[in-house]
mmCIF file with all atom_site columns, C-alpha atoms in Angstrom:
data_model
loop_
_atom_site.group_PDB
_atom_site.id
_atom_site.type_symbol
_atom_site.label_atom_id
_atom_site.label_alt_id
_atom_site.label_comp_id
_atom_site.label_asym_id
_atom_site.label_entity_id
_atom_site.label_seq_id
_atom_site.pdbx_PDB_ins_code
_atom_site.Cartn_x
_atom_site.Cartn_y
_atom_site.Cartn_z
_atom_site.occupancy
_atom_site.B_iso_or_equiv
_atom_site.pdbx_formal_charge
_atom_site.auth_seq_id
_atom_site.auth_comp_id
_atom_site.auth_asym_id
_atom_site.auth_atom_id
_atom_site.pdbx_PDB_model_num
ATOM 1   C CA . MET I 1 1   ? 336.154 100.106 12.456  1.00 0.00 ? 1207 MET I CA 1
ATOM 2   C CA . ALA I 1 2   ? 334.029 98.510  9.759   1.00 0.00 ? 1208 ALA I CA 1
ATOM 3   C CA . ASN I 1 3   ? 330.868 96.593  10.571  1.00 0.00 ? 1209 ASN I CA 1
ATOM 4   C CA . THR I 1 4   ? 332.001 92.958  10.804  1.00 0.00 ? 1210 THR I CA 1
ATOM 5   C CA . GLN I 1 5   ? 328.732 91.197  11.673  1.00 0.00 ? 1211 GLN I CA 1
ATOM 6   C CA . LEU I 1 6   ? 328.329 89.614  8.232   1.00 0.00 ? 1212 LEU I CA 1
ATOM 7   C CA . LYS I 1 7   ? 332.009 88.789  7.732   1.00 0.00 ? 1213 LYS I CA 1
ATOM 8   C CA . PRO I 1 8   ? 331.676 85.130  8.885   1.00 0.00 ? 1214 PRO I CA 1
ATOM 9   C CA . VAL I 1 9   ? 328.591 84.657  6.691   1.00 0.00 ? 1215 VAL I CA 1
ATOM 10  C CA . ALA I 1 10  ? 330.392 86.139  3.689   1.00 0.00 ? 1216 ALA I CA 1
ATOM 11  C CA . SER I 1 11  ? 333.435 83.948  4.377   1.00 0.00 ? 1217 SER I CA 1
ATOM 12  C CA . LEU I 1 12  ? 331.310 80.813  4.546   1.00 0.00 ? 1218 LEU I CA 1
ATOM 13  C CA . LEU I 1 13  ? 329.465 81.686  1.333   1.00 0.00 ? 1219 LEU I CA 1
ATOM 14  C CA . LEU I 1 14  ? 332.764 82.484  -0.403  1.00 0.00 ? 1220 LEU I CA 1
ATOM 15  C CA . VAL I 1 15  ? 334.233 79.075  0.480   1.00 0.00 ? 1221 VAL I CA 1
ATOM 16  C CA . LEU I 1 16  ? 330.985 77.279  -0.412  1.00 0.00 ? 1222 LEU I CA 1
ATOM 17  C CA . ASN I 1 17  ? 330.727 79.041  -3.771  1.00 0.00 ? 1223 ASN I CA 1
ATOM 18  C CA . PHE I 1 18  ? 334.375 78.336  -4.579  1.00 0.00 ? 1224 PHE I CA 1
ATOM 19  C CA . CYS I 1 19  ? 333.936 74.612  -3.890  1.00 0.00 ? 1225 CYS I CA 1
ATOM 20  C CA . MET I 1 20  ? 330.765 74.511  -5.968  1.00 0.00 ? 1226 MET I CA 1
ATOM 21  C CA . TYR I 1 21  ? 332.386 76.376  -8.874  1.00 0.00 ? 1227 TYR I CA 1
ATOM 22  C CA . VAL I 1 22  ? 335.261 73.873  -8.836  1.00 0.00 ? 1228 VAL I CA 1
ATOM 23  C CA . ILE I 1 23  ? 332.743 71.012  -9.010  1.00 0.00 ? 1229 ILE I CA 1
ATOM 24  C CA . VAL I 1 24  ? 330.960 72.773  -11.890 1.00 0.00 ? 1230 VAL I CA 1
ATOM 25  C CA . LEU I 1 25  ? 334.306 73.035  -13.682 1.00 0.00 ? 1231 LEU I CA 1
ATOM 26  C CA . GLY I 1 26  ? 335.005 69.345  -13.105 1.00 0.00 ? 1232 GLY I CA 1
ATOM 27  C CA . ILE I 1 27  ? 331.664 68.132  -14.437 1.00 0.00 ? 1233 ILE I CA 1
ATOM 28  C CA . GLY I 1 28  ? 331.685 70.678  -17.273 1.00 0.00 ? 1234 GLY I CA 1
ATOM 29  C CA . GLY I 1 29  ? 335.207 69.627  -18.207 1.00 0.00 ? 1235 GLY I CA 1
ATOM 30  C CA . TRP I 1 30  ? 334.104 65.995  -18.309 1.00 0.00 ? 1236 TRP I CA 1
ATOM 31  C CA . ALA I 1 31  ? 331.182 66.881  -20.583 1.00 0.00 ? 1237 ALA I CA 1
ATOM 32  C CA . MET I 1 32  ? 333.369 68.952  -22.907 1.00 0.00 ? 1238 MET I CA 1
ATOM 33  C CA . ASN I 1 33  ? 335.979 66.177  -23.079 1.00 0.00 ? 1239 ASN I CA 1
ATOM 34  C CA . ARG I 1 34  ? 333.296 63.618  -23.882 1.00 0.00 ? 1240 ARG I CA 1
ATOM 35  C CA . ALA I 1 35  ? 331.888 65.855  -26.608 1.00 0.00 ? 1241 ALA I CA 1
ATOM 36  C CA . ILE I 1 36  ? 335.317 66.304  -28.168 1.00 0.00 ? 1242 ILE I CA 1
ATOM 37  C CA . GLU I 1 37  ? 336.163 62.595  -28.063 1.00 0.00 ? 1243 GLU I CA 1
ATOM 38  C CA . HIS I 1 38  ? 332.765 61.320  -29.232 1.00 0.00 ? 1244 HIS I CA 1
ATOM 39  C CA . GLY I 1 39  ? 331.685 64.129  -31.544 1.00 0.00 ? 1245 GLY I CA 1
ATOM 40  C CA . PHE I 1 40  ? 331.365 64.137  -35.298 1.00 0.00 ? 1246 PHE I CA 1
ATOM 41  C CA . VAL I 1 41  ? 334.200 62.555  -37.244 1.00 0.00 ? 1247 VAL I CA 1
ATOM 42  C CA . ILE I 1 42  ? 335.076 64.325  -40.473 1.00 0.00 ? 1248 ILE I CA 1
ATOM 43  C CA . GLY I 1 43  ? 335.599 61.828  -43.281 1.00 0.00 ? 1249 GLY I CA 1
ATOM 44  C CA . PRO I 1 44  ? 338.716 61.454  -45.436 1.00 0.00 ? 1250 PRO I CA 1
ATOM 45  C CA . GLY I 1 45  ? 337.339 63.894  -48.016 1.00 0.00 ? 1251 GLY I CA 1
ATOM 46  C CA . LEU I 1 46  ? 336.915 66.543  -45.273 1.00 0.00 ? 1252 LEU I CA 1
ATOM 47  C CA . ASP I 1 47  ? 333.160 66.602  -45.833 1.00 0.00 ? 1253 ASP I CA 1
ATOM 48  C CA . LEU I 1 48  ? 331.151 67.790  -42.884 1.00 0.00 ? 1254 LEU I CA 1
ATOM 49  C CA . PRO I 1 49  ? 328.225 65.575  -41.927 1.00 0.00 ? 1255 PRO I CA 1
ATOM 50  C CA . ALA I 1 50  ? 324.691 66.849  -42.474 1.00 0.00 ? 1256 ALA I CA 1
ATOM 51  C CA . HIS I 1 51  ? 323.419 69.046  -39.615 1.00 0.00 ? 1257 HIS I CA 1
ATOM 52  C CA . PHE I 1 52  ? 326.952 69.627  -38.318 1.00 0.00 ? 1258 PHE I CA 1
ATOM 53  C CA . SER I 1 53  ? 327.123 71.713  -35.167 1.00 0.00 ? 1259 SER I CA 1
ATOM 54  C CA . PRO I 1 54  ? 330.405 72.759  -33.549 1.00 0.00 ? 1260 PRO I CA 1
ATOM 55  C CA . ILE I 1 55  ? 328.794 72.433  -30.127 1.00 0.00 ? 1261 ILE I CA 1
ATOM 56  C CA . TYR I 1 56  ? 327.317 68.959  -30.625 1.00 0.00 ? 1262 TYR I CA 1
ATOM 57  C CA . PHE I 1 57  ? 327.220 66.857  -27.462 1.00 0.00 ? 1263 PHE I CA 1
ATOM 58  C CA . PRO I 1 58  ? 326.559 63.117  -27.738 1.00 0.00 ? 1264 PRO I CA 1
ATOM 59  C CA . MET I 1 59  ? 324.725 63.102  -24.403 1.00 0.00 ? 1265 MET I CA 1
ATOM 60  C CA . GLY I 1 60  ? 321.868 65.338  -23.430 1.00 0.00 ? 1266 GLY I CA 1
ATOM 61  C CA . ASN I 1 61  ? 319.683 67.340  -25.790 1.00 0.00 ? 1267 ASN I CA 1
ATOM 62  C CA . ALA I 1 62  ? 319.807 70.390  -28.054 1.00 0.00 ? 1268 ALA I CA 1
ATOM 63  C CA . ALA I 1 63  ? 320.548 72.770  -25.154 1.00 0.00 ? 1269 ALA I CA 1
ATOM 64  C CA . THR I 1 64  ? 323.459 70.755  -23.755 1.00 0.00 ? 1270 THR I CA 1
ATOM 65  C CA . GLY I 1 65  ? 326.170 72.404  -25.850 1.00 0.00 ? 1271 GLY I CA 1
ATOM 66  C CA . PHE I 1 66  ? 325.174 75.905  -24.833 1.00 0.00 ? 1272 PHE I CA 1
ATOM 67  C CA . PHE I 1 67  ? 324.586 74.841  -21.231 1.00 0.00 ? 1273 PHE I CA 1
ATOM 68  C CA . VAL I 1 68  ? 328.003 73.211  -20.787 1.00 0.00 ? 1274 VAL I CA 1
ATOM 69  C CA . THR I 1 69  ? 329.829 76.043  -22.555 1.00 0.00 ? 1275 THR I CA 1
ATOM 70  C CA . TYR I 1 70  ? 328.287 78.737  -20.367 1.00 0.00 ? 1276 TYR I CA 1
ATOM 71  C CA . ALA I 1 71  ? 328.656 76.574  -17.256 1.00 0.00 ? 1277 ALA I CA 1
ATOM 72  C CA . LEU I 1 72  ? 332.396 76.377  -17.907 1.00 0.00 ? 1278 LEU I CA 1
ATOM 73  C CA . ILE I 1 73  ? 332.648 80.127  -18.447 1.00 0.00 ? 1279 ILE I CA 1
ATOM 74  C CA . ALA I 1 74  ? 330.638 80.812  -15.282 1.00 0.00 ? 1280 ALA I CA 1
ATOM 75  C CA . GLY I 1 75  ? 332.788 78.334  -13.357 1.00 0.00 ? 1281 GLY I CA 1
ATOM 76  C CA . VAL I 1 76  ? 336.060 79.946  -14.390 1.00 0.00 ? 1282 VAL I CA 1
ATOM 77  C CA . VAL I 1 77  ? 334.861 83.492  -13.699 1.00 0.00 ? 1283 VAL I CA 1
ATOM 78  C CA . GLY I 1 78  ? 333.250 82.427  -10.413 1.00 0.00 ? 1284 GLY I CA 1
ATOM 79  C CA . ALA I 1 79  ? 336.369 80.671  -9.186  1.00 0.00 ? 1285 ALA I CA 1
ATOM 80  C CA . ALA I 1 80  ? 338.495 83.655  -10.245 1.00 0.00 ? 1286 ALA I CA 1
ATOM 81  C CA . SER I 1 81  ? 336.190 86.079  -8.417  1.00 0.00 ? 1287 SER I CA 1
ATOM 82  C CA . VAL I 1 82  ? 337.215 84.368  -5.200  1.00 0.00 ? 1288 VAL I CA 1
ATOM 83  C CA . ILE I 1 83  ? 340.550 86.214  -5.416  1.00 0.00 ? 1289 ILE I CA 1
ATOM 84  C CA . ALA I 1 84  ? 338.835 89.575  -5.030  1.00 0.00 ? 1290 ALA I CA 1
ATOM 85  C CA . GLY I 1 85  ? 336.512 88.074  -2.424  1.00 0.00 ? 1291 GLY I CA 1
ATOM 86  C CA . VAL I 1 86  ? 339.359 86.779  -0.276  1.00 0.00 ? 1292 VAL I CA 1
ATOM 87  C CA . ASN I 1 87  ? 341.065 90.163  -0.492  1.00 0.00 ? 1293 ASN I CA 1
ATOM 88  C CA . HIS I 1 88  ? 337.878 91.878  0.650   1.00 0.00 ? 1294 HIS I CA 1
ATOM 89  C CA . ILE I 1 89  ? 337.265 89.410  3.502   1.00 0.00 ? 1295 ILE I CA 1
ATOM 90  C CA . ARG I 1 90  ? 340.864 89.886  4.634   1.00 0.00 ? 1296 ARG I CA 1
ATOM 91  C CA . ASN I 1 91  ? 340.738 93.699  4.549   1.00 0.00 ? 1297 ASN I CA 1
ATOM 92  C CA . TRP I 1 92  ? 336.974 94.253  5.056   1.00 0.00 ? 1298 TRP I CA 1
ATOM 93  C CA . ASN I 1 93  ? 337.045 97.943  4.226   1.00 0.00 ? 1299 ASN I CA 1
ATOM 94  C CA . ALA I 1 94  ? 335.587 100.332 1.687   1.00 0.00 ? 1300 ALA I CA 1
ATOM 95  C CA . ASP I 1 95  ? 338.665 100.162 -0.549  1.00 0.00 ? 1301 ASP I CA 1
ATOM 96  C CA . SER I 1 96  ? 338.349 96.428  -1.225  1.00 0.00 ? 1302 SER I CA 1
ATOM 97  C CA . LEU I 1 97  ? 334.544 96.373  -1.579  1.00 0.00 ? 1303 LEU I CA 1
ATOM 98  C CA . PRO I 1 98  ? 334.109 97.605  -5.199  1.00 0.00 ? 1304 PRO I CA 1
ATOM 99  C CA . SER I 1 99  ? 336.375 94.989  -6.763  1.00 0.00 ? 1305 SER I CA 1
ATOM 100 C CA . ALA I 1 100 ? 334.811 92.164  -4.757  1.00 0.00 ? 1306 ALA I CA 1
ATOM 101 C CA . VAL I 1 101 ? 331.255 93.224  -5.599  1.00 0.00 ? 1307 VAL I CA 1
ATOM 102 C CA . THR I 1 102 ? 332.075 93.743  -9.275  1.00 0.00 ? 1308 THR I CA 1
ATOM 103 C CA . ALA I 1 103 ? 333.774 90.357  -9.682  1.00 0.00 ? 1309 ALA I CA 1
ATOM 104 C CA . ALA I 1 104 ? 330.989 88.597  -7.775  1.00 0.00 ? 1310 ALA I CA 1
ATOM 105 C CA . THR I 1 105 ? 328.290 90.330  -9.823  1.00 0.00 ? 1311 THR I CA 1
ATOM 106 C CA . ILE I 1 106 ? 329.906 89.354  -13.125 1.00 0.00 ? 1312 ILE I CA 1
ATOM 107 C CA . ALA I 1 107 ? 330.233 85.757  -11.894 1.00 0.00 ? 1313 ALA I CA 1
ATOM 108 C CA . TRP I 1 108 ? 326.599 85.788  -10.746 1.00 0.00 ? 1314 TRP I CA 1
ATOM 109 C CA . SER I 1 109 ? 325.338 87.130  -14.081 1.00 0.00 ? 1315 SER I CA 1
ATOM 110 C CA . LEU I 1 110 ? 327.204 84.413  -16.009 1.00 0.00 ? 1316 LEU I CA 1
ATOM 111 C CA . THR I 1 111 ? 325.912 81.804  -13.556 1.00 0.00 ? 1317 THR I CA 1
ATOM 112 C CA . LEU I 1 112 ? 322.397 83.142  -14.091 1.00 0.00 ? 1318 LEU I CA 1
ATOM 113 C CA . LEU I 1 113 ? 322.854 82.785  -17.857 1.00 0.00 ? 1319 LEU I CA 1
ATOM 114 C CA . ALA I 1 114 ? 324.071 79.191  -17.447 1.00 0.00 ? 1320 ALA I CA 1
ATOM 115 C CA . MET I 1 115 ? 321.119 78.521  -15.135 1.00 0.00 ? 1321 MET I CA 1
ATOM 116 C CA . GLY I 1 116 ? 318.789 79.699  -17.896 1.00 0.00 ? 1322 GLY I CA 1
ATOM 117 C CA . PHE I 1 117 ? 320.251 77.097  -20.234 1.00 0.00 ? 1323 PHE I CA 1
ATOM 118 C CA . ALA I 1 118 ? 319.954 74.544  -17.418 1.00 0.00 ? 1324 ALA I CA 1
ATOM 119 C CA . CYS I 1 119 ? 316.245 75.316  -17.170 1.00 0.00 ? 1325 CYS I CA 1
ATOM 120 C CA . LYS I 1 120 ? 315.901 74.857  -20.933 1.00 0.00 ? 1326 LYS I CA 1
ATOM 121 C CA . GLU I 1 121 ? 317.747 71.562  -20.723 1.00 0.00 ? 1327 GLU I CA 1
ATOM 122 C CA . ILE I 1 122 ? 315.439 70.421  -17.909 1.00 0.00 ? 1328 ILE I CA 1
ATOM 123 C CA . ASP I 1 123 ? 312.477 71.386  -20.098 1.00 0.00 ? 1329 ASP I CA 1
ATOM 124 C CA . LEU I 1 124 ? 313.778 69.256  -22.993 1.00 0.00 ? 1330 LEU I CA 1
ATOM 125 C CA . ARG I 1 125 ? 314.154 66.288  -20.584 1.00 0.00 ? 1331 ARG I CA 1
ATOM 126 C CA . ILE I 1 126 ? 316.785 64.047  -22.239 1.00 0.00 ? 1332 ILE I CA 1
ATOM 127 C CA . ARG I 1 127 ? 319.977 64.159  -20.139 1.00 0.00 ? 1333 ARG I CA 1
ATOM 128 C CA . ASN I 1 128 ? 322.180 61.941  -17.993 1.00 0.00 ? 1334 ASN I CA 1
ATOM 129 C CA . ALA I 1 129 ? 322.863 61.994  -14.245 1.00 0.00 ? 1335 ALA I CA 1
ATOM 130 C CA . LYS I 1 130 ? 326.038 64.101  -14.486 1.00 0.00 ? 1336 LYS I CA 1
ATOM 131 C CA . LEU I 1 131 ? 324.229 66.790  -16.437 1.00 0.00 ? 1337 LEU I CA 1
ATOM 132 C CA . ARG I 1 132 ? 321.412 66.774  -13.869 1.00 0.00 ? 1338 ARG I CA 1
ATOM 133 C CA . THR I 1 133 ? 324.037 67.259  -11.158 1.00 0.00 ? 1339 THR I CA 1
ATOM 134 C CA . LEU I 1 134 ? 325.560 70.155  -13.075 1.00 0.00 ? 1340 LEU I CA 1
ATOM 135 C CA . GLU I 1 135 ? 322.114 71.720  -13.457 1.00 0.00 ? 1341 GLU I CA 1
ATOM 136 C CA . ALA I 1 136 ? 321.461 71.410  -9.723  1.00 0.00 ? 1342 ALA I CA 1
ATOM 137 C CA . PHE I 1 137 ? 324.801 72.971  -8.806  1.00 0.00 ? 1343 PHE I CA 1
ATOM 138 C CA . LEU I 1 138 ? 324.224 75.925  -11.117 1.00 0.00 ? 1344 LEU I CA 1
ATOM 139 C CA . ILE I 1 139 ? 320.733 76.551  -9.757  1.00 0.00 ? 1345 ILE I CA 1
ATOM 140 C CA . ILE I 1 140 ? 322.059 76.457  -6.182  1.00 0.00 ? 1346 ILE I CA 1
ATOM 141 C CA . LEU I 1 141 ? 325.050 78.631  -7.129  1.00 0.00 ? 1347 LEU I CA 1
ATOM 142 C CA . THR I 1 142 ? 322.736 81.268  -8.576  1.00 0.00 ? 1348 THR I CA 1
ATOM 143 C CA . VAL I 1 143 ? 321.131 81.683  -5.165  1.00 0.00 ? 1349 VAL I CA 1
ATOM 144 C CA . THR I 1 144 ? 324.265 81.391  -3.016  1.00 0.00 ? 1350 THR I CA 1
ATOM 145 C CA . GLN I 1 145 ? 326.243 83.815  -5.196  1.00 0.00 ? 1351 GLN I CA 1
ATOM 146 C CA . LEU I 1 146 ? 323.428 86.362  -4.877  1.00 0.00 ? 1352 LEU I CA 1
ATOM 147 C CA . LEU I 1 147 ? 323.423 85.858  -1.087  1.00 0.00 ? 1353 LEU I CA 1
ATOM 148 C CA . TYR I 1 148 ? 327.202 86.393  -1.050  1.00 0.00 ? 1354 TYR I CA 1
ATOM 149 C CA . ILE I 1 149 ? 326.818 89.651  -2.994  1.00 0.00 ? 1355 ILE I CA 1
ATOM 150 C CA . ALA I 1 150 ? 324.157 90.782  -0.533  1.00 0.00 ? 1356 ALA I CA 1
ATOM 151 C CA . ALA I 1 151 ? 326.314 89.815  2.451   1.00 0.00 ? 1357 ALA I CA 1
ATOM 152 C CA . ILE I 1 152 ? 329.345 91.824  1.339   1.00 0.00 ? 1358 ILE I CA 1
ATOM 153 C CA . HIS I 1 153 ? 327.412 94.726  -0.157  1.00 0.00 ? 1359 HIS I CA 1
ATOM 154 C CA . THR I 1 154 ? 324.907 95.490  2.597   1.00 0.00 ? 1360 THR I CA 1
ATOM 155 C CA . VAL I 1 155 ? 327.299 95.903  5.507   1.00 0.00 ? 1361 VAL I CA 1
ATOM 156 C CA . GLY I 1 156 ? 326.521 99.598  5.755   1.00 0.00 ? 1362 GLY I CA 1
ATOM 157 C CA . PRO I 1 157 ? 328.891 102.518 5.418   1.00 0.00 ? 1363 PRO I CA 1
ATOM 158 C CA . MET I 1 158 ? 332.497 101.641 6.100   1.00 0.00 ? 1364 MET I CA 1
ATOM 159 C CA . ARG I 1 159 ? 335.260 104.011 7.003   1.00 0.00 ? 1365 ARG I CA 1
ATOM 160 C CA . ARG I 1 160 ? 338.597 103.728 5.277   1.00 0.00 ? 1366 ARG I CA 1
ATOM 161 C CA . SER I 1 161 ? 341.249 102.176 7.499   1.00 0.00 ? 1367 SER I CA 1
#
């Protein structure tokens, strides 16, 4: 039988991370919608305004466009990695471990990238409360996703059932 001491910890972290990724998607979706609705308006002659940027966000600073874009990507991949995580928690054997660890590691690396843009946005200072919340969630998710990877990956050798 496989070592099941960390199974409840991994389950708790999986549920916590899923909820946090859904919140990241909600706030990121709001920011993207606001940017689309309040972005640059192209005039009747189809002339682009000076300094046009396709990732212009009316709130925040110069890093906001990159931050929100990568936060959305990290949120989608993180929420999708829960599928492999649930399968591994349910089976808890050596056959389900590689897919769960791989999906979680990809989600963590994208979350880490989004956290880097969050740090840059914090450094530039101009942002609203929703963006600060998104930054906080991504910084916390970087740590909790890494703890989840450690919890499912360091359970020791498992025999195939």
